[in-house]
Coordinates of N, CA and C in Angstrom, one line a residue:
Chain A
X82 N 65.6 -176.7 117.4 CA 64.8 -175.7 117.2 C 64.0 -175.2 118.4
X83 N 64.0 -173.9 118.7 CA 63.4 -173.5 119.9 C 61.8 -173.6 119.5
X84 N 61.0 -173.8 120.5 CA 59.6 -174.0 120.4 C 58.7 -173.5 121.4
X85 N 57.7 -173.1 120.9 CA 56.4 -172.9 121.8 C 55.2 -173.4 121.2
X86 N 54.7 -174.3 122.0 CA 53.7 -175.3 121.5 C 52.4 -175.0 122.1
X87 N 51.4 -174.7 121.2 CA 50.0 -174.6 121.9 C 49.2 -175.9 121.5
X88 N 48.5 -176.3 122.4 CA 47.9 -177.6 122.7 C 46.9 -177.9 121.5
X89 N 46.2 -176.8 120.9 CA 45.2 -177.0 119.9 C 45.4 -175.9 118.8
X90 N 45.2 -176.4 117.6 CA 45.1 -175.3 116.5 C 43.8 -174.9 116.3
X91 N 42.8 -175.6 116.5 CA 41.4 -175.2 116.2 C 40.5 -175.8 117.4
X92 N 39.6 -174.9 117.9 CA 38.6 -175.4 119.0 C 37.3 -174.8 118.7
X93 N 36.3 -175.6 119.0 CA 34.9 -175.1 119.0 C 34.3 -175.5 120.3
X94 N 33.9 -174.5 121.1 CA 33.2 -174.7 122.4 C 31.9 -174.0 122.3
X95 N 31.0 -174.5 123.3 CA 29.7 -173.9 123.5 C 29.8 -172.8 124.6
X96 N 28.7 -171.8 124.3 CA 28.7 -170.7 125.3 C 28.5 -171.3 126.6
X97 N 29.2 -170.7 127.6 CA 29.1 -171.1 129.0 C 30.1 -172.2 129.5
X98 N 30.8 -172.7 128.5 CA 31.8 -173.8 128.9 C 32.9 -173.2 129.6
X99 N 33.6 -173.9 130.3 CA 35.0 -173.5 130.8 C 36.0 -174.0 129.7
X100 N 37.0 -173.2 129.2 CA 37.8 -173.6 128.2 C 39.2 -173.4 128.7
X101 N 40.1 -174.4 128.4 CA 41.5 -174.3 128.9 C 42.4 -174.4 127.6
X102 N 43.2 -173.2 127.3 CA 44.3 -173.2 126.2 C 45.5 -173.4 127.0
X103 N 46.4 -174.4 126.5 CA 47.6 -174.7 127.0 C 48.7 -174.3 126.1
X104 N 49.9 -173.8 126.8 CA 51.1 -173.3 126.1 C 52.3 -173.9 126.8
X105 N 53.2 -174.5 126.1 CA 54.4 -175.0 126.5 C 55.6 -174.4 125.8
X106 N 56.6 -174.0 126.5 CA 57.8 -173.6 125.7 C 59.0 -174.4 126.3
X107 N 60.0 -174.6 125.5 CA 61.2 -175.4 125.8 C 62.5 -174.6 125.9
X108 N 62.4 -173.3 126.0 CA 63.5 -172.4 126.0 C 64.0 -171.8 127.5
X109 N 63.3 -172.3 128.5 CA 63.5 -171.9 129.8 C 63.4 -170.4 129.9
X110 N 62.4 -169.8 129.4 CA 62.1 -168.3 129.3 C 61.3 -168.1 130.6
X111 N 61.8 -166.9 131.3 CA 61.0 -166.5 132.3 C 59.5 -165.9 132.0
X112 N 59.5 -165.1 130.9 CA 58.3 -164.5 130.5 C 57.4 -165.3 129.6
X113 N 56.0 -165.4 129.9 CA 55.2 -166.0 128.9 C 54.0 -165.1 128.9
X114 N 53.4 -165.1 127.6 CA 52.3 -164.1 127.3 C 51.2 -164.9 126.7
X115 N 50.0 -164.3 126.9 CA 48.8 -164.7 126.1 C 48.1 -163.5 125.3
X116 N 48.1 -163.5 124.0 CA 47.5 -162.5 123.2 C 46.2 -163.0 122.6
X117 N 45.4 -161.9 122.3 CA 44.3 -162.3 121.4 C 44.4 -161.5 120.3
X118 N 44.0 -162.0 119.0 CA 44.2 -161.2 117.8 C 43.0 -161.4 117.0
X119 N 42.5 -160.1 116.7 CA 41.2 -159.9 116.0 C 41.5 -158.9 114.8
X120 N 40.9 -159.0 113.7 CA 41.1 -158.2 112.5 C 41.1 -156.8 112.8
X121 N 42.0 -156.0 112.4 CA 42.1 -154.5 112.6 C 42.5 -154.0 113.9
X122 N 42.6 -155.1 114.8 CA 43.0 -154.7 116.2 C 44.3 -155.1 116.6
X123 N 45.1 -155.8 115.8 CA 46.4 -156.3 116.1 C 46.3 -157.3 117.1
X124 N 47.4 -157.4 117.9 CA 47.6 -158.3 118.9 C 47.1 -157.6 120.4
X125 N 46.3 -158.0 121.2 CA 46.1 -157.3 122.5 C 46.4 -158.3 123.6
X126 N 47.2 -157.9 124.6 CA 47.8 -158.6 125.6 C 46.6 -158.9 126.6
X127 N 46.4 -160.3 127.0 CA 45.5 -160.5 128.0 C 46.1 -160.6 129.3
X128 N 47.1 -161.5 129.5 CA 47.9 -161.7 130.6 C 49.4 -162.0 130.3
X129 N 50.2 -161.7 131.1 CA 51.6 -162.2 131.1 C 52.0 -162.6 132.5
X130 N 53.0 -163.5 132.3 CA 53.6 -164.0 133.6 C 55.0 -164.0 133.5
X131 N 55.8 -163.4 134.5 CA 57.4 -163.3 134.5 C 57.9 -164.3 135.4
X132 N 57.2 -165.1 136.1 CA 57.8 -166.2 136.8 C 56.7 -167.3 137.3
X133 N 57.1 -168.3 137.8 CA 56.2 -169.3 138.3 C 55.2 -168.6 139.3
X134 N 54.0 -168.9 139.1 CA 52.8 -168.5 140.0 C 52.6 -166.9 140.0
X135 N 53.3 -166.3 139.1 CA 53.2 -164.7 139.1 C 52.6 -164.4 137.8
X136 N 51.7 -163.4 137.9 CA 51.1 -163.0 136.7 C 50.6 -161.6 136.8
X137 N 50.4 -160.9 135.6 CA 50.0 -159.6 135.6 C 48.9 -159.4 134.5
X138 N 48.0 -158.5 134.8 CA 46.9 -158.3 133.8 C 47.5 -157.6 132.6
X139 N 47.0 -157.9 131.5 CA 47.5 -157.0 130.2 C 46.2 -156.0 130.1
X140 N 45.9 -155.8 128.7 CA 45.0 -154.8 128.3 C 43.6 -155.2 128.4
X141 N 43.3 -156.5 128.3 CA 41.8 -157.1 128.3 C 41.8 -158.4 129.0
X142 N 41.9 -158.3 130.3 CA 41.8 -159.5 131.1 C 40.4 -160.0 131.4
X143 N 39.5 -159.1 131.2 CA 38.1 -159.5 131.6 C 37.6 -160.8 131.0
X144 N 37.2 -161.7 131.8 CA 36.5 -162.9 131.2 C 37.6 -164.1 131.1
X145 N 38.9 -163.7 131.5 CA 39.9 -164.7 131.3 C 40.6 -164.9 132.8
X146 N 41.4 -165.9 132.9 CA 42.3 -166.1 134.0 C 43.4 -166.9 133.4
X147 N 44.6 -167.0 134.2 CA 45.8 -167.8 133.8 C 46.3 -168.6 135.0
X148 N 47.1 -169.5 134.6 CA 47.8 -170.3 135.5 C 49.2 -170.7 135.1
X149 N 50.1 -170.6 136.1 CA 51.5 -170.9 135.8 C 52.0 -171.6 136.9
X150 N 52.0 -172.9 137.0 CA 52.4 -173.7 138.0 C 53.9 -174.3 137.8
X151 N 54.3 -174.3 136.5 CA 55.5 -174.7 136.2 C 56.1 -173.7 135.2
X152 N 57.4 -173.6 135.2 CA 58.0 -172.4 134.3 C 57.7 -172.7 132.9
X153 N 57.7 -173.9 132.3 CA 57.5 -174.1 131.0 C 55.9 -174.0 130.4
X154 N 55.1 -173.9 131.3 CA 53.8 -174.0 131.0 C 52.9 -172.9 131.4
X155 N 52.1 -172.4 130.4 CA 51.2 -171.2 130.8 C 49.8 -171.4 130.2
X156 N 48.9 -171.5 131.1 CA 47.5 -171.8 130.6 C 46.6 -170.7 130.7
X157 N 45.7 -170.5 129.7 CA 44.7 -169.6 129.7 C 43.4 -170.1 129.9
X158 N 42.5 -169.6 130.7 CA 41.4 -170.2 131.0 C 40.2 -169.1 130.9
X159 N 39.2 -169.8 130.1 CA 38.0 -168.8 129.8 C 37.0 -169.4 130.9
X160 N 36.7 -168.7 131.8 CA 35.7 -169.3 132.9 C 34.4 -169.6 132.4
X161 N 33.9 -168.9 131.5 CA 32.5 -169.2 131.0 C 32.4 -168.5 129.6
X162 N 32.9 -169.4 128.6 CA 33.1 -169.0 127.3 C 31.9 -168.2 126.7
X163 N 32.0 -167.1 126.0 CA 31.0 -166.3 125.4 C 31.4 -166.1 123.9
X164 N 30.4 -165.7 123.0 CA 30.5 -165.7 121.6 C 31.6 -164.5 121.3
X165 N 31.7 -163.5 122.1 CA 32.6 -162.4 121.9 C 34.0 -162.9 122.1
X166 N 34.3 -164.1 122.6 CA 35.7 -164.6 122.9 C 36.1 -165.5 121.7
X167 N 35.3 -165.5 120.7 CA 35.7 -166.1 119.4 C 36.9 -165.3 118.8
X168 N 37.9 -166.0 118.7 CA 39.2 -165.3 118.2 C 40.3 -166.2 118.0
X169 N 41.4 -165.6 117.5 CA 42.8 -166.3 117.4 C 43.5 -165.9 118.8
X170 N 43.9 -166.9 119.3 CA 44.8 -166.8 120.6 C 46.3 -167.3 120.5
X171 N 47.1 -166.3 120.8 CA 48.7 -166.7 120.5 C 49.3 -166.6 121.8
X172 N 50.1 -167.7 122.0 CA 51.1 -167.6 123.4 C 52.5 -167.3 122.8
X173 N 53.2 -166.6 123.6 CA 54.5 -166.4 123.4 C 55.4 -166.4 124.8
X174 N 56.7 -166.5 124.5 CA 57.6 -166.4 125.5 C 58.8 -165.7 125.2
X175 N 59.6 -165.2 126.2 CA 60.8 -164.4 126.1 C 61.6 -164.4 127.3
X176 N 62.9 -164.1 127.1 CA 63.8 -163.9 128.2 C 63.3 -162.7 129.0
X177 N 63.7 -162.5 130.3 CA 63.1 -161.4 131.0 C 64.3 -160.5 131.5
X178 N 64.0 -159.2 131.8 CA 65.0 -158.3 132.6 C 65.7 -157.4 131.5
X179 N 66.2 -156.4 132.2 CA 66.9 -155.4 131.2 C 68.1 -156.0 130.3
X180 N 68.6 -157.0 130.8 CA 69.7 -157.7 130.1 C 69.3 -158.4 128.9
X181 N 67.9 -158.6 128.8 CA 67.3 -159.3 127.6 C 66.5 -158.3 126.7
X182 N 66.7 -157.2 126.9 CA 66.0 -156.1 126.2 C 66.1 -156.2 124.7
X183 N 67.2 -156.8 124.1 CA 67.3 -156.9 122.7 C 67.0 -158.2 122.1
X184 N 66.3 -158.9 123.1 CA 65.9 -160.4 122.6 C 64.3 -160.4 122.1
X185 N 64.0 -161.2 121.3 CA 62.6 -161.2 120.7 C 61.8 -162.2 121.6
X186 N 60.4 -162.1 121.4 CA 59.6 -163.2 121.7 C 59.3 -164.1 120.7
X187 N 59.2 -165.3 121.2 CA 58.8 -166.5 120.3 C 57.3 -166.8 120.5
X188 N 56.7 -167.2 119.3 CA 55.3 -167.4 119.2 C 54.9 -168.8 119.0
X189 N 53.8 -169.3 119.6 CA 53.2 -170.5 119.1 C 52.5 -170.4 117.9
X190 N 51.9 -171.4 117.4 CA 51.2 -171.4 116.1 C 49.7 -170.9 116.2
X191 N 49.3 -170.6 117.3 CA 48.1 -170.0 117.6 C 46.9 -171.1 117.8
X192 N 45.9 -170.6 118.4 CA 44.7 -171.4 118.6 C 43.5 -170.6 118.1
X193 N 42.8 -171.2 117.1 CA 41.6 -170.3 116.6 C 40.5 -171.0 117.3
X194 N 39.8 -170.3 118.2 CA 38.7 -170.6 119.1 C 37.4 -170.0 118.5
X195 N 36.4 -170.9 118.3 CA 35.1 -170.5 118.0 C 34.1 -170.9 119.2
X196 N 33.4 -169.8 119.7 CA 32.4 -170.2 120.6 C 31.0 -170.1 120.1
X197 N 30.2 -171.2 120.0 CA 29.0 -171.1 119.5 C 27.8 -171.2 120.4
Chain B
X165 N 55.0 -142.7 127.9 CA 54.1 -143.7 127.3 C 54.8 -144.2 126.1
X166 N 54.6 -145.5 125.7 CA 55.3 -145.8 124.4 C 54.1 -146.5 123.6
X167 N 54.3 -146.4 122.2 CA 53.3 -146.9 121.3 C 54.1 -147.0 119.9
X168 N 53.2 -147.8 119.2 CA 53.8 -148.2 117.8 C 52.6 -148.0 116.9
X169 N 53.0 -147.2 115.8 CA 52.0 -146.9 114.7 C 52.3 -147.4 113.3
X170 N 51.6 -148.2 112.9 CA 51.8 -148.6 111.4 C 50.9 -147.9 110.7
X171 N 51.5 -147.2 109.7 CA 50.9 -146.1 109.1 C 49.8 -146.5 108.0
X172 N 50.1 -147.7 107.4 CA 49.1 -148.3 106.5 C 48.6 -149.7 106.9
X173 N 47.3 -149.9 107.0 CA 46.5 -151.1 107.3 C 46.8 -152.1 106.2
X174 N 46.8 -151.6 104.9 CA 46.7 -152.4 103.7 C 47.8 -151.8 102.7
X175 N 48.7 -152.6 102.1 CA 49.5 -152.2 101.0 C 49.4 -153.3 99.9
X176 N 49.2 -152.8 98.7 CA 49.3 -153.8 97.5 C 50.4 -153.3 96.6
X177 N 51.2 -154.3 96.2 CA 52.3 -154.0 95.1 C 52.3 -155.2 94.1
X178 N 52.8 -154.9 93.1 CA 52.9 -155.9 92.2 C 54.2 -156.6 92.2
X179 N 54.1 -158.0 91.9 CA 55.3 -158.9 92.0 C 56.5 -158.3 91.4
X180 N 57.6 -158.2 92.0 CA 58.9 -157.6 91.4 C 59.1 -156.3 91.7
X181 N 58.1 -155.5 92.4 CA 58.4 -154.1 92.6 C 58.6 -154.0 94.2
X182 N 59.2 -152.8 94.5 CA 59.6 -152.6 95.8 C 58.4 -152.7 96.9
X183 N 58.8 -153.1 98.2 CA 57.8 -153.0 99.3 C 58.3 -152.0 100.2
X184 N 57.4 -151.3 100.7 CA 57.6 -150.4 101.9 C 56.6 -150.4 102.9
X185 N 56.8 -150.9 104.1 CA 55.9 -150.8 105.1 C 56.4 -149.9 106.3
X186 N 55.5 -149.0 106.7 CA 55.9 -148.0 107.5 C 55.5 -148.1 108.9
X187 N 56.5 -147.8 109.8 CA 56.3 -147.9 111.3 C 57.0 -146.7 111.9
X188 N 56.1 -146.0 112.9 CA 56.7 -145.1 113.7 C 56.6 -145.5 115.2
X189 N 57.4 -145.2 116.0 CA 57.2 -145.6 117.4 C 57.4 -144.3 118.3
X190 N 56.9 -144.2 119.5 CA 57.3 -143.3 120.5 C 57.6 -144.0 121.7
X191 N 58.7 -143.5 122.3 CA 59.4 -143.9 123.5 C 60.2 -143.1 124.2
X192 N 60.3 -143.2 125.6 CA 61.0 -142.2 126.4 C 62.4 -142.9 126.4
X193 N 62.6 -144.1 126.1 CA 63.9 -144.7 126.3 C 64.3 -145.2 124.8
X194 N 65.5 -145.7 124.8 CA 66.1 -146.3 123.7 C 65.5 -147.7 123.5
X195 N 64.8 -147.9 122.4 CA 64.0 -149.1 122.4 C 64.7 -150.2 121.4
X196 N 64.3 -151.4 121.7 CA 64.5 -152.5 120.8 C 63.4 -152.6 119.8
X197 N 63.5 -152.8 118.5 CA 62.4 -152.8 117.4 C 62.6 -154.0 116.7
X198 N 61.5 -154.6 116.4 CA 61.3 -155.8 115.7 C 60.1 -155.8 114.6
X199 N 60.4 -156.5 113.5 CA 59.4 -156.9 112.6 C 59.2 -158.3 112.6
X200 N 57.8 -158.6 112.6 CA 57.3 -160.0 112.6 C 56.4 -160.2 111.3
X201 N 56.5 -161.2 110.8 CA 55.5 -161.6 109.7 C 54.5 -162.8 110.1
X202 N 53.3 -162.9 109.7 CA 52.5 -163.7 109.9 C 51.7 -164.1 108.7
X203 N 51.9 -165.5 108.2 CA 51.1 -166.0 107.2 C 49.8 -166.6 107.7
X204 N 48.7 -166.7 106.8 CA 47.4 -167.0 107.3 C 47.4 -168.3 108.2
X205 N 46.7 -168.0 109.4 CA 46.4 -169.2 110.4 C 47.8 -169.6 111.0
X206 N 48.8 -168.8 111.0 CA 50.0 -169.1 111.6 C 50.5 -168.3 112.7
X207 N 51.5 -168.7 113.4 CA 52.1 -167.8 114.5 C 52.9 -166.7 113.8
X208 N 53.4 -165.9 114.7 CA 54.4 -164.9 114.2 C 55.8 -165.2 114.1
X209 N 56.4 -164.9 113.0 CA 57.8 -165.3 112.8 C 58.6 -164.0 112.8
X210 N 59.7 -164.0 113.5 CA 60.6 -162.8 113.5 C 61.3 -162.5 112.1
X211 N 61.3 -161.5 111.6 CA 61.8 -161.1 110.2 C 63.2 -160.5 110.5
X212 N 63.4 -159.5 111.5 CA 64.6 -158.8 111.7 C 64.4 -158.0 113.1
X213 N 65.5 -157.5 113.7 CA 65.4 -156.8 114.8 C 66.5 -155.7 115.0
X214 N 66.3 -154.6 115.5 CA 67.3 -153.5 115.7 C 67.4 -153.4 117.3
X215 N 68.8 -153.5 117.5 CA 69.1 -153.4 118.9 C 70.3 -152.6 119.4
X216 N 70.4 -151.3 118.6 CA 71.2 -150.3 118.9 C 72.6 -150.5 118.3
X217 N 72.8 -151.4 117.6 CA 74.0 -151.6 116.8 C 73.9 -150.8 115.5
X218 N 74.0 -151.5 114.3 CA 73.9 -150.9 113.0 C 72.5 -150.3 112.8
X219 N 72.3 -149.2 112.3 CA 70.9 -148.7 112.0 C 70.2 -149.4 110.9
X220 N 70.9 -150.0 110.0 CA 70.3 -150.6 108.8 C 70.5 -152.2 109.1
X221 N 69.1 -152.7 109.3 CA 69.2 -154.1 109.7 C 68.8 -154.9 108.6
X222 N 69.4 -156.1 108.4 CA 69.0 -157.1 107.3 C 68.4 -158.3 108.0
X223 N 67.2 -158.7 107.4 CA 66.5 -159.9 107.9 C 66.5 -160.9 106.9
X224 N 65.5 -161.8 107.2 CA 65.4 -163.0 106.5 C 64.6 -162.7 105.1
X225 N 64.6 -163.4 104.0 CA 63.9 -163.4 102.8 C 64.0 -162.1 102.2
X226 N 65.1 -161.3 102.3 CA 65.5 -160.1 101.5 C 64.9 -158.9 102.2
X227 N 64.3 -159.0 103.4 CA 63.9 -157.8 104.0 C 64.9 -157.0 104.7
X228 N 64.7 -155.7 104.8 CA 65.6 -154.9 105.7 C 64.8 -153.7 106.2
X229 N 65.3 -153.1 107.3 CA 64.7 -152.0 107.9 C 65.8 -151.0 108.4
X230 N 65.5 -149.8 108.4 CA 66.4 -148.8 108.8 C 65.7 -148.0 110.0
X231 N 66.8 -147.9 111.2 CA 66.3 -147.1 112.3 C 66.7 -145.7 112.1
X232 N 65.7 -144.8 112.3 CA 66.0 -143.4 112.1 C 65.4 -142.6 113.5
X233 N 66.4 -142.5 114.2 CA 66.1 -142.0 115.6 C 65.4 -140.5 115.4
X234 N 65.8 -139.7 114.5 CA 65.4 -138.3 114.5 C 63.8 -138.5 113.9
X235 N 63.6 -139.5 113.2 CA 62.2 -139.4 112.7 C 61.3 -140.5 113.5
X236 N 62.1 -141.1 114.6 CA 61.3 -142.2 115.3 C 60.6 -143.2 114.3
X237 N 61.4 -143.6 113.3 CA 60.8 -144.6 112.3 C 61.6 -145.9 112.2
X238 N 61.0 -146.9 111.8 CA 61.6 -148.3 111.6 C 60.9 -148.9 110.5
X239 N 61.0 -148.3 109.2 CA 60.3 -148.8 108.1 C 60.8 -150.0 107.5
X240 N 60.1 -151.1 107.0 CA 60.5 -152.2 106.4 C 60.4 -152.2 104.9
X241 N 61.5 -152.6 104.2 CA 61.6 -152.6 102.8 C 62.2 -153.9 102.3
X242 N 61.7 -153.9 101.0 CA 62.3 -155.2 100.3 C 62.3 -154.7 98.8
X243 N 63.4 -154.8 98.1 CA 63.7 -154.4 96.7 C 62.6 -155.0 95.9
X244 N 62.3 -156.3 95.9 CA 61.5 -156.9 94.8 C 60.5 -157.9 95.6
X245 N 59.3 -157.6 95.5 CA 58.3 -158.4 96.1 C 58.1 -159.8 95.3
X246 N 57.7 -160.8 96.3 CA 57.5 -162.2 95.7 C 56.3 -162.6 96.1
X247 N 55.5 -163.4 95.5 CA 54.1 -163.8 95.9 C 54.0 -164.3 97.3
X248 N 55.2 -165.1 97.8 CA 55.2 -165.5 99.0 C 55.4 -164.6 100.1
X249 N 55.4 -163.3 99.8 CA 55.5 -162.3 100.7 C 54.1 -161.8 101.3
X250 N 53.0 -162.2 100.6 CA 51.8 -161.9 100.9 C 51.6 -162.4 102.4
X251 N 51.2 -161.5 103.2 CA 51.2 -161.7 104.7 C 50.8 -160.6 105.5
X252 N 50.6 -160.8 106.7 CA 50.4 -159.7 107.6 C 51.8 -159.5 108.4
X253 N 52.0 -158.2 108.5 CA 53.4 -157.7 109.1 C 53.1 -156.9 110.4
X254 N 53.9 -157.1 111.3 CA 53.8 -156.3 112.7 C 55.1 -155.8 113.1
X255 N 55.0 -154.4 113.5 CA 56.1 -153.7 114.0 C 56.0 -153.8 115.6
X256 N 57.1 -154.1 116.2 CA 57.0 -154.4 117.7 C 58.2 -153.6 118.3
X257 N 57.8 -153.0 119.6 CA 58.8 -152.3 120.3 C 58.9 -152.9 121.7
X258 N 60.2 -153.1 122.0 CA 60.4 -153.6 123.5 C 61.3 -152.4 124.1
X259 N 60.7 -151.8 125.2 CA 61.2 -150.8 126.0 C 61.9 -151.3 127.4
X260 N 61.1 -152.1 128.1 CA 61.5 -152.8 129.4 C 61.8 -154.2 129.1
X261 N 62.1 -154.8 130.1 CA 62.6 -156.3 130.1 C 61.4 -157.1 130.0
X262 N 60.1 -156.8 130.2 CA 59.0 -157.6 130.1 C 58.1 -157.5 129.0
X263 N 57.7 -156.1 128.6 CA 56.7 -155.9 127.8 C 57.0 -155.8 126.3
X264 N 56.2 -156.3 125.4 CA 56.3 -155.9 124.0 C 55.1 -155.0 123.6
X265 N 55.3 -154.1 122.7 CA 54.1 -153.2 122.2 C 54.0 -153.4 120.8
X266 N 52.9 -153.9 120.3 CA 52.5 -154.3 118.8 C 51.8 -153.0 118.2
X267 N 52.1 -153.0 116.9 CA 51.4 -152.2 116.0 C 50.2 -152.9 115.5
X268 N 49.2 -152.3 114.9 CA 47.9 -153.0 114.6 C 48.1 -153.8 113.3
X269 N 49.3 -153.8 112.7 CA 49.5 -154.8 111.5 C 49.4 -154.0 110.2
X270 N 50.0 -154.6 109.2 CA 49.9 -154.1 107.8 C 49.7 -155.3 107.0
X271 N 48.6 -155.4 106.1 CA 48.4 -156.6 105.3 C 49.0 -156.4 104.0
X272 N 49.9 -157.1 103.5 CA 50.6 -157.1 102.3 C 50.0 -158.0 101.2
X273 N 49.4 -157.4 100.3 CA 49.0 -158.1 99.1 C 50.0 -158.0 97.9
X274 N 50.3 -159.1 97.2 CA 51.2 -159.1 96.0 C 50.4 -159.5 94.8
X275 N 50.6 -158.6 93.8 CA 49.5 -158.8 92.7 C 50.5 -159.5 91.7
X276 N 50.0 -160.6 91.0 CA 50.8 -161.3 90.0 C 51.1 -160.3 88.8

């Protein structure tokens, strides 16, 4: 079974803490994504990476950063957590390039983060 | 510009009746289209995908979707709803090699 694994299902952190969300995929995918999911807003892209050490901002990058030191691992970092970052965070991976246009994204189980 | 519109944020059906979840897209290019399902507190699971082969696509759990280019639609259907179908459903478009564009989701309730 192909897998995208997120390190935590549930996290509770305090305001101002630095928070790391980890994601690992075993499919040798070039692309990896971090989304945030909130009721009524669907999935919003925070950052994505198309190669090791490469990243691009998505729709809502403010307050977040990412790291991709190895192909299989993509980390989302909340530099100073705030209560408005309480949300469900989803990691995904996919093949890259025009030849992969008809292939899907694979998702992790999600991390529900609560900032208090 | 590309976008995905899911026309209903909530749909309720009785168990055993048909399901219709509507999706319209806009794209300057020939897209690939996907439907995903998300059960509570879970990740997204692929239901089916359209990739410019047959316009009627069959997926898992009895779902199917029809690509209609003239209407720029990709509606999801199922002949008979089951209680286990209650979930959130997302229509997704892929136009380039890297990005996916998500609809805002449709919450399906199945009434016993």
